[in-house]
XYZ file of C-alpha atoms in Angstrom:
614
model
C -186.679 104.158 -62.158
C -187.601 103.921 -58.492
C -191.062 102.385 -59.060
C -189.533 99.431 -60.926
C -186.436 98.708 -58.879
C -188.079 96.894 -55.909
C -185.617 98.323 -53.405
C -187.303 96.637 -50.487
C -187.404 93.142 -51.997
C -184.762 90.547 -51.276
C -186.795 87.438 -50.473
C -184.574 85.122 -52.528
C -181.355 86.780 -51.444
C -178.256 84.922 -50.365
C -177.657 87.699 -47.829
C -178.859 87.467 -44.262
C -181.060 90.108 -42.694
C -178.092 91.286 -40.667
C -176.110 91.805 -43.870
C -178.950 93.734 -45.458
C -179.091 95.901 -42.361
C -175.379 96.624 -42.797
C -175.940 97.582 -46.436
C -178.779 99.927 -45.535
C -176.778 101.532 -42.726
C -173.945 102.267 -45.161
C -176.343 103.701 -47.719
C -177.979 105.894 -45.093
C -174.604 107.210 -43.918
C -173.565 108.244 -47.427
C -176.914 109.356 -48.858
C -176.006 113.059 -48.863
C -172.304 112.682 -49.742
C -171.245 113.940 -53.193
C -169.708 111.228 -55.336
C -170.919 108.565 -52.932
C -170.989 105.536 -55.243
C -167.363 104.436 -54.816
C -167.289 104.728 -50.989
C -170.603 102.887 -50.728
C -169.497 100.029 -52.981
C -166.224 99.662 -51.100
C -167.796 99.638 -47.649
C -170.539 97.254 -48.741
C -167.975 94.850 -50.170
C -165.958 95.054 -46.974
C -169.069 94.331 -44.902
C -170.611 91.597 -47.058
C -167.590 90.218 -48.896
C -168.998 90.708 -52.382
C -171.641 92.738 -54.222
C -174.243 90.523 -55.935
C -176.798 91.847 -58.415
C -179.516 92.372 -55.803
C -177.191 94.537 -53.710
C -176.180 96.516 -56.774
C -179.879 97.093 -57.401
C -180.438 98.330 -53.848
C -177.459 100.702 -54.146
C -178.770 101.994 -57.468
C -182.192 102.724 -56.027
C -181.085 104.315 -52.780
C -178.390 106.504 -54.321
C -180.621 107.332 -57.300
C -177.993 106.428 -59.867
C -178.705 104.263 -62.917
C -177.994 100.573 -62.478
C -175.769 100.783 -65.538
C -173.549 103.239 -63.638
C -173.206 100.836 -60.726
C -172.322 98.004 -63.090
C -169.992 100.268 -65.053
C -168.012 101.271 -61.983
C -167.814 97.734 -60.628
C -166.603 96.349 -63.947
C -163.966 99.075 -64.313
C -162.065 98.677 -61.016
C -160.345 95.327 -60.552
C -160.895 94.981 -56.789
C -164.709 94.759 -56.934
C -166.295 91.324 -56.929
C -169.723 89.877 -57.714
C -169.168 86.418 -56.208
C -168.196 85.138 -52.761
C -164.486 84.450 -52.340
C -162.376 82.639 -49.820
C -161.822 83.961 -46.331
C -158.346 85.032 -47.444
C -157.868 86.559 -50.884
C -154.295 86.191 -52.093
C -153.356 88.836 -54.654
C -150.065 87.828 -56.261
C -148.151 90.663 -57.914
C -146.989 90.208 -61.524
C -145.645 93.717 -62.144
C -142.305 94.123 -63.983
C -140.315 94.553 -60.707
C -141.844 91.364 -59.303
C -141.438 89.585 -62.641
C -137.672 90.091 -62.774
C -137.497 88.932 -59.146
C -138.963 85.522 -60.023
C -142.657 86.073 -59.284
C -143.752 83.620 -61.967
C -141.945 80.731 -60.294
C -143.375 81.659 -56.909
C -146.875 81.834 -58.375
C -146.530 78.361 -59.859
C -145.405 77.076 -56.480
C -148.337 78.805 -54.760
C -150.760 77.074 -57.126
C -149.174 73.718 -56.319
C -149.375 74.328 -52.576
C -153.018 75.380 -52.709
C -154.055 72.854 -55.362
C -155.878 75.520 -57.353
C -155.275 77.772 -60.334
C -155.434 81.558 -60.503
C -159.048 82.662 -60.135
C -160.078 79.638 -58.091
C -160.931 79.080 -54.422
C -159.791 76.165 -52.300
C -162.347 73.477 -51.443
C -162.422 74.604 -47.817
C -163.228 78.182 -48.933
C -160.177 79.430 -47.077
C -158.081 80.852 -49.941
C -158.841 82.525 -53.264
C -155.846 83.050 -55.556
C -155.655 86.071 -57.877
C -152.988 88.017 -59.721
C -152.645 91.773 -59.761
C -150.776 94.235 -61.957
C -148.971 95.966 -59.065
C -149.250 96.255 -55.282
C -146.918 99.217 -54.687
C -144.477 97.146 -52.590
C -141.704 96.739 -55.151
C -138.851 96.913 -52.638
C -139.869 93.472 -51.320
C -140.454 91.773 -54.679
C -141.592 89.123 -55.337
C -144.617 89.886 -53.202
C -148.272 89.243 -52.529
C -151.043 90.667 -50.389
C -153.416 88.515 -48.341
C -156.485 90.598 -47.594
C -154.886 93.795 -46.204
C -151.463 92.419 -45.273
C -148.328 92.454 -47.443
C -145.924 89.524 -47.620
C -142.711 90.108 -49.543
C -139.329 88.615 -50.436
C -141.168 85.395 -51.141
C -139.441 82.030 -51.247
C -140.936 78.555 -51.317
C -140.239 78.059 -47.621
C -141.725 81.438 -46.749
C -144.884 80.701 -48.752
C -145.309 77.364 -46.928
C -144.983 79.092 -43.552
C -147.381 81.909 -44.457
C -150.064 79.462 -45.588
C -149.560 77.385 -42.454
C -149.987 80.460 -40.255
C -153.222 81.497 -41.963
C -154.580 77.964 -41.785
C -153.835 78.033 -38.060
C -155.781 81.273 -37.666
C -152.689 83.451 -37.250
C -153.710 86.212 -39.648
C -151.954 89.519 -38.819
C -154.014 92.623 -38.054
C -152.781 95.240 -40.521
C -153.764 98.098 -38.196
C -151.282 96.871 -35.602
C -148.344 96.631 -38.003
C -145.718 99.392 -37.733
C -145.394 99.559 -41.544
C -146.457 97.566 -44.595
C -143.003 96.408 -45.690
C -139.751 97.657 -44.135
C -138.735 100.192 -41.512
C -137.339 103.263 -43.251
C -134.660 103.667 -40.561
C -133.338 100.195 -41.368
C -132.123 101.530 -44.709
C -128.777 103.187 -45.322
C -129.317 106.874 -44.635
C -127.920 109.769 -46.635
C -125.537 112.084 -44.754
C -127.595 115.227 -45.404
C -130.687 116.587 -43.703
C -134.019 114.881 -44.244
C -136.970 117.106 -45.107
C -139.737 114.819 -46.335
C -138.851 111.784 -44.234
C -137.471 113.558 -41.159
C -140.140 112.161 -38.842
C -140.557 108.730 -40.411
C -139.377 106.111 -37.959
C -138.893 108.768 -35.274
C -142.456 109.620 -34.234
C -145.528 107.506 -33.641
C -147.599 108.264 -36.772
C -150.823 107.711 -34.845
C -150.041 110.328 -32.176
C -150.476 113.963 -33.165
C -148.601 115.113 -30.072
C -145.457 113.449 -31.431
C -145.819 115.490 -34.606
C -146.438 118.694 -32.664
C -143.320 118.056 -30.565
C -141.318 118.063 -33.811
C -142.685 121.464 -34.833
C -145.724 120.106 -36.588
C -148.408 122.557 -37.777
C -146.126 125.539 -37.104
C -145.891 126.102 -40.854
C -149.679 126.178 -41.100
C -149.845 128.658 -38.224
C -147.167 130.821 -39.848
C -148.940 130.734 -43.207
C -152.343 131.638 -41.796
C -151.280 134.244 -39.266
C -148.274 135.837 -40.934
C -148.631 135.477 -44.698
C -151.125 136.304 -47.397
C -152.230 133.643 -49.867
C -150.396 135.524 -52.608
C -147.179 135.509 -50.569
C -147.445 131.741 -50.054
C -147.827 131.169 -53.785
C -144.829 133.385 -54.498
C -142.734 131.537 -51.904
C -143.557 128.199 -53.511
C -142.727 129.634 -56.933
C -139.422 130.925 -55.601
C -138.566 127.453 -54.286
C -138.582 125.999 -57.782
C -140.532 122.979 -56.511
C -141.761 120.841 -59.385
C -144.407 118.145 -59.150
C -142.999 114.906 -57.771
C -145.617 112.636 -59.285
C -143.731 112.366 -62.558
C -144.802 115.228 -64.810
C -142.652 117.839 -63.059
C -144.909 120.866 -63.587
C -143.870 123.866 -61.413
C -146.031 123.738 -58.291
C -146.192 127.460 -57.570
C -147.101 128.200 -61.172
C -149.943 125.678 -61.015
C -151.241 127.322 -57.839
C -150.959 130.792 -59.391
C -153.428 129.868 -62.146
C -156.116 128.880 -59.633
C -155.528 131.461 -56.890
C -157.095 134.495 -58.719
C -160.271 132.688 -59.806
C -163.217 134.313 -58.034
C -165.520 131.345 -57.408
C -167.176 130.138 -54.197
C -165.763 126.606 -54.276
C -162.279 125.239 -54.971
C -160.641 121.952 -54.073
C -157.235 120.497 -53.215
C -156.672 116.880 -54.248
C -153.695 114.849 -53.099
C -152.763 112.037 -55.471
C -151.817 108.991 -53.380
C -152.755 106.520 -56.086
C -149.078 105.620 -56.666
C -149.808 102.919 -59.230
C -146.605 103.223 -61.274
C -144.629 99.974 -60.847
C -141.522 100.665 -58.803
C -143.028 103.676 -57.047
C -143.254 103.226 -53.278
C -142.132 106.558 -51.796
C -145.490 108.133 -50.932
C -146.470 105.099 -48.887
C -143.472 105.674 -46.603
C -144.432 109.321 -46.044
C -148.066 108.590 -45.242
C -147.497 105.497 -43.113
C -144.773 107.253 -41.133
C -145.795 110.930 -40.985
C -149.390 111.506 -42.161
C -149.759 114.907 -40.481
C -147.060 116.401 -42.689
C -149.280 115.701 -45.694
C -152.362 117.139 -43.988
C -150.429 120.288 -43.078
C -149.174 120.725 -46.642
C -152.693 120.322 -48.001
C -154.148 122.878 -45.583
C -151.471 125.420 -46.575
C -152.239 124.756 -50.240
C -155.931 125.252 -49.535
C -155.302 128.625 -47.897
C -152.991 129.660 -50.732
C -155.500 129.054 -53.527
C -158.753 129.670 -51.638
C -159.961 126.078 -51.291
C -161.852 124.878 -48.226
C -162.044 121.149 -49.007
C -159.371 118.575 -49.700
C -159.489 114.988 -50.894
C -156.758 112.391 -50.575
C -157.136 109.745 -53.257
C -155.387 106.654 -51.896
C -154.800 103.520 -53.938
C -157.007 100.649 -52.837
C -154.163 98.352 -51.805
C -152.752 100.854 -49.282
C -154.840 99.768 -46.296
C -152.410 100.938 -43.633
C -152.136 104.355 -45.308
C -155.909 104.733 -45.222
C -156.009 103.764 -41.549
C -153.220 106.188 -40.624
C -154.847 109.022 -42.580
C -158.252 108.480 -40.968
C -156.617 108.559 -37.537
C -154.584 111.678 -38.342
C -157.555 113.564 -39.784
C -159.667 112.874 -36.700
C -156.834 114.040 -34.432
C -156.208 117.191 -36.492
C -159.887 118.090 -36.317
C -159.938 117.570 -32.562
C -156.911 119.851 -32.123
C -158.238 122.559 -34.451
C -155.788 122.071 -37.329
C -158.619 121.024 -39.641
C -162.163 122.280 -39.584
C -163.704 125.712 -39.089
C -161.970 129.060 -38.596
C -158.396 127.798 -38.318
C -156.214 129.979 -36.056
C -159.067 132.493 -35.943
C -158.397 133.646 -39.492
C -161.856 132.840 -40.837
C -160.345 130.147 -43.042
C -161.902 126.685 -42.933
C -160.421 123.548 -44.427
C -161.265 119.879 -44.079
C -160.006 116.691 -45.711
C -161.690 113.481 -46.805
C -160.010 110.254 -47.890
C -161.284 108.524 -51.011
C -159.959 105.200 -52.192
C -159.192 103.859 -55.604
C -160.011 100.207 -56.129
C -157.463 98.778 -58.511
C -156.955 101.018 -61.544
C -153.602 102.421 -62.693
C -155.131 105.048 -64.985
C -156.570 106.857 -61.954
C -153.081 108.166 -61.286
C -153.791 110.551 -64.181
C -155.274 113.642 -62.575
C -158.513 113.899 -64.565
C -159.199 110.158 -64.317
C -158.663 110.508 -60.570
C -161.201 113.332 -60.493
C -163.741 111.217 -62.375
C -163.208 108.447 -59.841
C -163.819 110.750 -56.876
C -167.043 111.807 -58.577
C -168.117 108.156 -58.537
C -167.476 107.272 -62.165
C -165.241 105.108 -64.263
C -161.765 106.599 -64.272
C -161.713 107.807 -67.859
C -159.277 110.692 -68.480
C -160.850 113.951 -69.583
C -159.948 116.071 -72.549
C -157.673 119.017 -71.668
C -158.147 121.965 -71.763
C -159.902 122.909 -69.586
C -157.323 121.894 -67.008
C -158.343 120.950 -63.459
C -157.021 124.242 -62.108
C -159.939 125.896 -63.892
C -162.549 123.113 -64.149
C -161.723 120.054 -62.073
C -163.747 118.241 -59.409
C -167.439 118.833 -60.138
C -166.185 121.391 -62.665
C -164.771 123.591 -59.909
C -161.148 124.846 -59.841
C -159.029 122.049 -58.417
C -155.351 121.710 -57.563
C -154.021 118.167 -57.914
C -150.627 117.533 -56.319
C -148.667 114.423 -55.417
C -147.955 113.387 -51.788
C -144.231 114.112 -52.044
C -144.967 117.552 -53.508
C -147.364 118.555 -50.728
C -145.115 117.115 -48.025
C -142.403 119.603 -49.059
C -144.652 122.630 -48.474
C -144.329 122.990 -44.651
C -140.526 123.221 -44.873
C -140.721 125.747 -47.709
C -142.983 127.945 -45.596
C -140.885 127.807 -42.431
C -137.450 128.004 -44.080
C -138.173 129.888 -47.285
C -138.221 129.244 -50.993
C -134.622 130.370 -51.499
C -133.390 127.852 -48.939
C -135.223 125.058 -50.739
C -133.907 126.226 -54.088
C -130.349 126.005 -52.765
C -130.751 122.219 -52.650
C -130.704 119.928 -55.664
C -129.994 121.063 -59.222
C -131.019 124.033 -61.307
C -134.008 122.303 -62.909
C -134.833 119.962 -60.010
C -134.599 121.875 -56.762
C -134.925 120.495 -53.253
C -134.593 116.950 -52.056
C -135.984 113.930 -53.850
C -136.994 110.497 -52.633
C -135.382 107.928 -54.906
C -136.424 104.307 -55.056
C -133.635 101.907 -55.968
C -135.092 98.461 -56.655
C -134.550 95.380 -58.777
C -131.241 93.553 -58.980
C -129.467 95.359 -56.184
C -128.446 93.838 -52.862
C -130.566 96.146 -50.709
C -133.643 97.574 -52.447
C -134.709 100.716 -50.579
C -135.700 104.370 -50.709
C -133.437 107.306 -49.898
C -134.001 111.066 -49.615
C -131.146 113.177 -50.956
C -130.802 116.486 -52.806
C -131.938 115.935 -56.378
C -129.190 115.177 -58.860
C -127.506 112.107 -57.398
C -126.112 109.739 -60.040
C -127.484 106.320 -60.839
C -124.118 104.774 -60.005
C -124.207 106.227 -56.489
C -127.779 105.082 -55.994
C -126.791 101.545 -56.973
C -123.458 101.297 -55.160
C -124.047 103.381 -52.038
C -127.717 102.864 -51.291
C -128.540 99.738 -53.257
C -125.473 97.972 -51.895
C -124.194 97.225 -55.395
C -125.447 94.652 -57.855
C -126.863 91.490 -56.305
C -124.903 88.225 -56.387
C -121.990 89.889 -58.150
C -124.085 90.481 -61.269
C -123.140 92.942 -63.986
C -125.298 95.986 -64.679
C -127.194 95.678 -67.948
C -129.877 98.375 -67.889
C -132.184 100.457 -65.735
C -135.744 101.546 -66.311
C -135.833 105.037 -64.862
C -138.886 106.876 -63.597
C -141.505 104.148 -63.907
C -143.007 101.544 -66.229
C -143.744 104.054 -68.991
C -140.188 105.440 -69.099
C -137.218 104.555 -71.250
C -134.299 102.264 -70.562
C -130.773 103.511 -69.977
C -127.533 101.573 -70.163
C -124.064 101.864 -68.596
C -123.426 105.211 -70.314
C -126.025 106.826 -68.018
C -124.539 105.630 -64.729
C -122.812 108.945 -64.035
C -125.552 111.272 -65.301
C -127.442 113.247 -62.606
C -130.857 111.722 -61.996
C -133.047 114.792 -62.338
C -135.514 116.131 -64.881
C -132.622 116.547 -67.309
C -132.196 112.776 -67.555
C -134.459 112.788 -70.615
C -131.417 113.902 -72.611
C -129.938 110.391 -72.284
C -133.196 108.548 -72.894
C -134.221 108.192 -69.265
C -136.571 110.090 -66.978
C -136.759 111.225 -63.392
C -140.483 110.461 -63.329
C -141.440 109.362 -59.841
C -137.786 108.749 -58.967
C -137.899 104.972 -59.216
C -134.882 103.127 -60.608
C -135.519 99.505 -61.654
C -132.035 98.058 -61.995
C -131.467 94.915 -64.071
C -128.429 92.692 -64.463
C -127.371 90.614 -67.453
C -129.636 87.720 -66.499
C -132.589 89.706 -67.868
C -133.747 89.037 -71.415
C -134.846 92.221 -73.183
C -137.746 90.409 -74.880
C -138.967 88.893 -71.629
C -138.841 92.256 -69.880
C -140.590 94.006 -72.783
C -143.365 91.440 -72.588
C -143.769 91.919 -68.810
C -144.220 95.651 -69.360
C -146.703 94.949 -72.164
C -148.691 92.676 -69.818
C -148.994 95.573 -67.389
C -150.192 98.120 -69.950
C -152.607 95.739 -71.679
C -154.186 95.080 -68.281
C -154.284 98.730 -67.236
C -155.541 100.397 -70.427
C -158.888 101.934 -69.512
C -160.310 101.147 -72.960
C -161.654 104.639 -73.621
C -159.777 105.128 -76.899
C -159.127 102.607 -79.676
C -155.395 103.288 -80.229
C -154.589 102.395 -76.629
C -157.223 99.718 -76.057
C -156.317 97.774 -79.191
C -152.703 98.902 -79.392
C -151.693 97.583 -75.969
C -153.298 94.233 -76.784
C -151.516 94.016 -80.120
C -148.194 94.910 -78.511
C -148.686 92.106 -75.985
C -149.865 89.547 -78.531
C -146.982 90.229 -80.904
C -144.371 90.261 -78.141
C -145.820 87.026 -76.761
C -145.375 85.319 -80.134
C -141.768 86.528 -80.264
C -141.281 85.430 -76.632
C -142.541 81.966 -77.566
C -140.214 81.680 -80.548
C -143.051 82.097 -83.050
C -142.075 85.548 -84.274
C -142.112 86.521 -87.949
C -139.622 88.630 -89.944
C -141.892 91.679 -90.125
C -142.856 91.747 -86.437
C -140.353 94.360 -85.287
C -141.308 96.775 -88.060
C -144.960 96.230 -87.156
C -144.296 96.938 -83.490
C -142.539 100.180 -84.354
C -145.360 101.339 -86.650
C -147.957 100.385 -84.081
C -146.089 102.155 -81.281
C -145.762 105.363 -83.273
C -149.480 105.283 -84.050
C -150.277 104.843 -80.358
C -148.024 107.745 -79.419
C -149.688 110.004 -81.995
C -153.320 108.957 -81.608
C -153.922 107.817 -78.010
C -156.133 110.023 -75.879
C -154.031 110.156 -72.732
C -150.446 109.580 -71.542
C -150.971 105.865 -70.887
C -151.304 104.994 -74.560
C -148.882 107.717 -75.595
C -146.083 106.344 -73.418
C -146.837 102.592 -73.317
C -144.574 101.910 -76.346
C -141.652 103.944 -74.931
C -139.980 101.078 -73.020
C -140.221 98.823 -76.072
C -138.704 101.453 -78.356
C -135.894 101.948 -75.889
C -135.239 98.192 -75.698
C -135.323 97.811 -79.468
C -132.793 100.596 -79.807
C -130.390 98.965 -77.358
C -131.024 95.252 -77.713
C -132.524 94.712 -81.151
C -130.323 91.684 -81.701
C -132.014 89.910 -78.792
C -135.395 90.411 -80.475
C -134.037 89.200 -83.808
C -132.542 86.128 -82.091
C -135.967 85.282 -80.693
C -137.550 85.584 -84.107
C -134.877 83.171 -85.293
C -135.970 80.815 -82.505
C -133.370 81.361 -79.803
C -133.419 83.085 -76.388
C -129.755 83.647 -75.570
C -130.645 84.042 -71.870
C -132.648 80.823 -71.705
C -135.561 82.437 -69.863
C -138.283 82.688 -72.522
C -140.752 79.914 -73.251
C -139.549 79.072 -76.750
C -141.349 76.466 -78.819
């Protein structure tokens, strides 16, 4: 390939020599890095602003990867771009939480103010307007992101002021912001002890000495100098800790499968992709206390015999990536990462990798493919990552919240942790209470709190005196519960009433919400985020959206609901991965509870007056 790719030729290029020099410097820095395609593409786009064909060709040649692979990766992740854009790229969120908060109206107003449509750039090349499936800032819905900076709780007046500030050159520097959205300590706090969020809002997250003053890295020292790897695994098993990313698999059991494998290389991966609409908890941990995550990862590495860790951070979390890079450099300088930690002969280091706009990469094998520099297609299981994961080596994949619990389990013991929460969901849990409540927020409490208490005590009750209609529990792929679930403990046992703990997000909706309109907003999300690897999901999500859109428009037909149910069952049975298998779940739940609303739409009437009938 090399003799035909003309790596040194760019005579007709739109790039300046200085830009080409930047590209080459990036390529040279990453030339020996495994899985280097994604980091190179991201840094080149940041440096140049876009990645035209000639730059893709140079990357292909220098990294010795086929040009089709470069194109394939760029076309898979939504944040890559081939063409120049405005100085400020506005990414307007249209996720279900933003949708029920009025995002569509705000987007229409934004288009009027800018004089452009979605996908266009203003004549002065200042603004490009785009939509995005989710930004991970659901507590401030409706929201948007301009370059790296989040702007939430949007109103018409606020949008006017934001645009005026940017036009006047008053663009905020995201690295100087204390947090992306809200201060955690501004929220109503639970009366009990904080474990995961104890330092958030108390220490300076960019100063390791603040973390050390709070007992930071003592758990790592205790694990390395006073415990065997086997003892650590047993302590985590005794704690009853289950994965906090949504699946709920026992953490210690997962580690115990990988620990005995006698191979020279193992990996720890932290999943900070957090792409599930409504899920915002991991961002608070990492922005406010990044060293706690690093410490948990290092302990996990020692426990299973891994010497390298990766943190896979979603592309939109710019402040998280900055805080992690700072914390990693400080931990290396202090000897908490690197070679021969605490003189035990154990070495462990961490690297941050970034997603670039792809929900499916929250699935652990798709995440692994992405780190390897590929499209994020889920793998067939078995083999599971614990046996054959990153580069086919044994790999532990845990969520941020899961790993952040490890230091406390080591210092205070598994039995102490197990004494908190419920029998099947031990420890504390970070809940996210969002949607139609007065004060959307997160709260850390022992697992098992009721939905009613989350709404009334921490959400401040229903907004504007509204009446509770339903709640989507656990994330966009979970079912809908009604008033009968208000006093059921929100733990892994919530599946018995049609809900789910999932990531711990609770999207509360009042009676202003139309079931058909909400079902369509969820279908928009899944149709956009299907990776396209398998036909049942690729075509099924599109057909769900198309059929629901017809019903939403008042053009439904008598057999549509039966078709949707048959289609959904086929997707659940035949889809390759959990995205397609669970995408119909919210619709099924809505049909079970609010079928009459769907039938009314087919008859040509939206009783809530929110759908675009006719």
